[in-house]
Amino acid sequence: MKEQPILGYDWEMGHEEIKLEIGTYYTGKGLYIGMLAKEDGVWESFSDLTVNLPFERSDVHEAFIQDFGSKEKLKFIQKHKLGKILPERGHSGFCTYAKVAFDLKRLEELDPEGMKRFYKDHPELEEQSQVPKKKKRNQMER
């Protein structure tokens, strides 16, 4: 099995080497993205990149960004071409959350096993990815 890529993450406390962990939130089936950092030689949870807002409208490839360190997290998303920051915002209590349309193909490169599990929770994505074959010029539909 190929080693997961490591991404650089810069924040107020310095620089971290990060791996992404992709999953699905239980409530709402939204896209979960966790950040792992190496601590004493073991990859452990560093932070959540996303937050679960199941009552906010979003497409299956969209997620809201955790508010703690959100400016750094949005820069991280842009730097590593993980997705596009959208103008919409999510709300919960007194907090407002940025919304991102993630590039699922890019996430597959960063955590293939996690994305397999994500696709299993979202069979409709497999249906969308199946592109109909082009008919040959001389073929007629019957």
Short mmCIF file of C-alpha atoms in Angstrom, two decimals:
data_model
loop_
_atom_site.label_atom_id
_atom_site.label_comp_id
_atom_site.label_asym_id
_atom_site.label_seq_id
_atom_site.Cartn_x
_atom_site.Cartn_y
_atom_site.Cartn_z
CA MET A 1 0.00 0.00 0.00
CA LYS A 2 1.26 3.46 -0.94
CA GLU A 3 2.09 5.86 1.90
CA GLN A 4 -0.36 8.74 2.31
CA PRO A 5 1.00 12.14 1.24
CA ILE A 6 2.07 14.53 3.99
CA LEU A 7 0.97 18.17 3.75
CA GLY A 8 2.48 21.20 5.46
CA TYR A 9 0.19 23.18 7.77
CA ASP A 10 1.26 26.56 9.17
CA TRP A 11 -0.54 28.08 12.13
CA GLU A 12 0.14 30.41 15.05
CA MET A 13 2.08 27.72 16.94
CA GLY A 14 4.39 26.89 14.03
CA HIS A 15 4.54 24.27 11.29
CA GLU A 16 2.97 20.81 11.35
CA GLU A 17 3.26 17.85 9.01
CA ILE A 18 -0.31 16.66 8.38
CA LYS A 19 -2.08 13.65 6.88
CA LEU A 20 -5.79 13.82 6.14
CA GLU A 21 -8.35 11.35 7.42
CA ILE A 22 -11.57 11.23 5.36
CA GLY A 23 -14.85 9.91 6.70
CA THR A 24 -18.56 10.51 7.03
CA TYR A 25 -20.36 12.13 9.93
CA TYR A 26 -22.92 9.74 11.42
CA THR A 27 -25.64 12.39 11.67
CA GLY A 28 -26.44 13.83 8.25
CA LYS A 29 -23.83 11.74 6.36
CA GLY A 30 -21.73 14.86 5.65
CA LEU A 31 -18.08 14.86 4.60
CA TYR A 32 -15.67 14.62 7.54
CA ILE A 33 -12.02 15.60 7.17
CA GLY A 34 -9.67 15.17 10.09
CA MET A 35 -6.06 16.29 10.39
CA LEU A 36 -3.46 13.89 11.79
CA ALA A 37 0.00 14.85 13.07
CA LYS A 38 2.83 12.62 14.22
CA GLU A 39 3.33 12.57 17.98
CA ASP A 40 6.09 10.33 19.39
CA GLY A 41 6.23 8.43 16.10
CA VAL A 42 2.47 7.76 15.93
CA TRP A 43 -0.10 9.54 13.73
CA GLU A 44 -2.72 11.01 16.06
CA SER A 45 -5.63 13.40 15.75
CA PHE A 46 -4.40 16.98 15.52
CA SER A 47 -7.60 18.82 14.63
CA ASP A 48 -10.79 18.54 12.63
CA LEU A 49 -10.75 20.43 9.36
CA THR A 50 -14.53 20.18 9.03
CA VAL A 51 -17.45 20.54 11.41
CA ASN A 52 -20.79 18.74 11.21
CA LEU A 53 -23.75 21.05 10.53
CA PRO A 54 -26.37 18.50 9.42
CA PHE A 55 -29.21 21.04 9.31
CA GLU A 56 -27.38 23.43 6.98
CA ARG A 57 -27.87 22.91 3.25
CA SER A 58 -24.87 21.47 1.44
CA ASP A 59 -24.02 19.09 -1.39
CA VAL A 60 -22.31 15.79 -0.65
CA HIS A 61 -18.86 17.18 -1.61
CA GLU A 62 -19.27 20.35 0.47
CA ALA A 63 -18.41 20.84 4.13
CA PHE A 64 -18.14 23.59 6.71
CA ILE A 65 -14.76 24.47 8.17
CA GLN A 66 -14.06 24.19 11.89
CA ASP A 67 -13.99 27.69 13.40
CA PHE A 68 -10.87 27.20 15.57
CA GLY A 69 -8.01 28.40 13.37
CA SER A 70 -10.32 28.75 10.39
CA LYS A 71 -8.14 31.36 8.63
CA GLU A 72 -5.16 29.01 8.69
CA LYS A 73 -7.35 26.08 7.64
CA LEU A 74 -8.72 28.00 4.67
CA LYS A 75 -5.16 28.89 3.62
CA PHE A 76 -4.25 25.20 3.97
CA ILE A 77 -7.17 24.23 1.71
CA GLN A 78 -6.12 26.76 -0.93
CA LYS A 79 -2.40 25.94 -0.73
CA HIS A 80 -2.97 22.21 -1.24
CA LYS A 81 -5.80 22.65 -3.79
CA LEU A 82 -8.29 20.69 -1.69
CA GLY A 83 -11.34 22.62 -2.85
CA LYS A 84 -12.99 25.94 -3.55
CA ILE A 85 -14.08 28.33 -0.80
CA LEU A 86 -17.73 29.24 -1.32
CA PRO A 87 -19.48 32.51 -0.43
CA GLU A 88 -22.18 30.75 1.66
CA ARG A 89 -21.78 30.42 5.42
CA GLY A 90 -23.18 27.95 7.93
CA HIS A 91 -24.44 28.87 11.38
CA SER A 92 -24.70 27.13 14.71
CA GLY A 93 -25.28 29.05 17.91
CA PHE A 94 -23.12 32.17 17.81
CA CYS A 95 -20.61 30.73 15.32
CA THR A 96 -20.40 31.24 11.57
CA TYR A 97 -18.59 28.67 9.46
CA ALA A 98 -17.00 28.97 6.02
CA LYS A 99 -18.24 26.52 3.39
CA VAL A 100 -15.93 24.69 0.97
CA ALA A 101 -16.68 22.59 -2.11
CA PHE A 102 -14.02 19.89 -1.84
CA ASP A 103 -12.39 18.22 -4.83
CA LEU A 104 -13.20 14.55 -4.21
CA LYS A 105 -10.57 13.36 -6.72
CA ARG A 106 -7.93 15.32 -4.83
CA LEU A 107 -9.12 13.84 -1.53
CA GLU A 108 -8.81 10.35 -3.09
CA GLU A 109 -5.10 11.08 -3.67
CA LEU A 110 -4.65 12.02 -0.02
CA ASP A 111 -6.67 9.26 1.69
CA PRO A 112 -7.77 6.55 -0.78
CA GLU A 113 -9.05 4.20 1.94
CA GLY A 114 -11.05 6.93 3.63
CA MET A 115 -12.61 7.92 0.32
CA LYS A 116 -13.58 4.29 -0.39
CA ARG A 117 -15.52 4.33 2.88
CA PHE A 118 -17.01 7.73 2.01
CA TYR A 119 -18.19 6.47 -1.40
CA LYS A 120 -19.69 3.41 0.28
CA ASP A 121 -21.83 5.79 2.39
CA HIS A 122 -22.75 7.73 -0.78
CA PRO A 123 -23.63 5.26 -3.57
CA GLU A 124 -25.22 8.10 -5.56
CA LEU A 125 -21.69 9.38 -6.32
CA GLU A 126 -20.84 6.16 -8.15
CA GLU A 127 -23.94 6.58 -10.33
CA GLN A 128 -22.91 10.16 -11.21
CA SER A 129 -19.37 9.13 -12.10
CA GLN A 130 -20.50 6.53 -14.62
CA VAL A 131 -20.32 8.42 -17.91
CA PRO A 132 -22.34 6.88 -20.76
CA LYS A 133 -20.21 5.52 -23.58
CA LYS A 134 -20.25 7.46 -26.85
CA LYS A 135 -21.96 5.77 -29.73
CA LYS A 136 -19.94 5.02 -32.82
CA ARG A 137 -20.82 7.10 -35.83
CA ASN A 138 -22.56 4.32 -37.71
CA GLN A 139 -24.38 2.93 -34.68
CA MET A 140 -28.06 3.64 -34.45
CA GLU A 141 -30.14 3.48 -31.34
CA ARG A 142 -32.87 0.82 -31.54
#
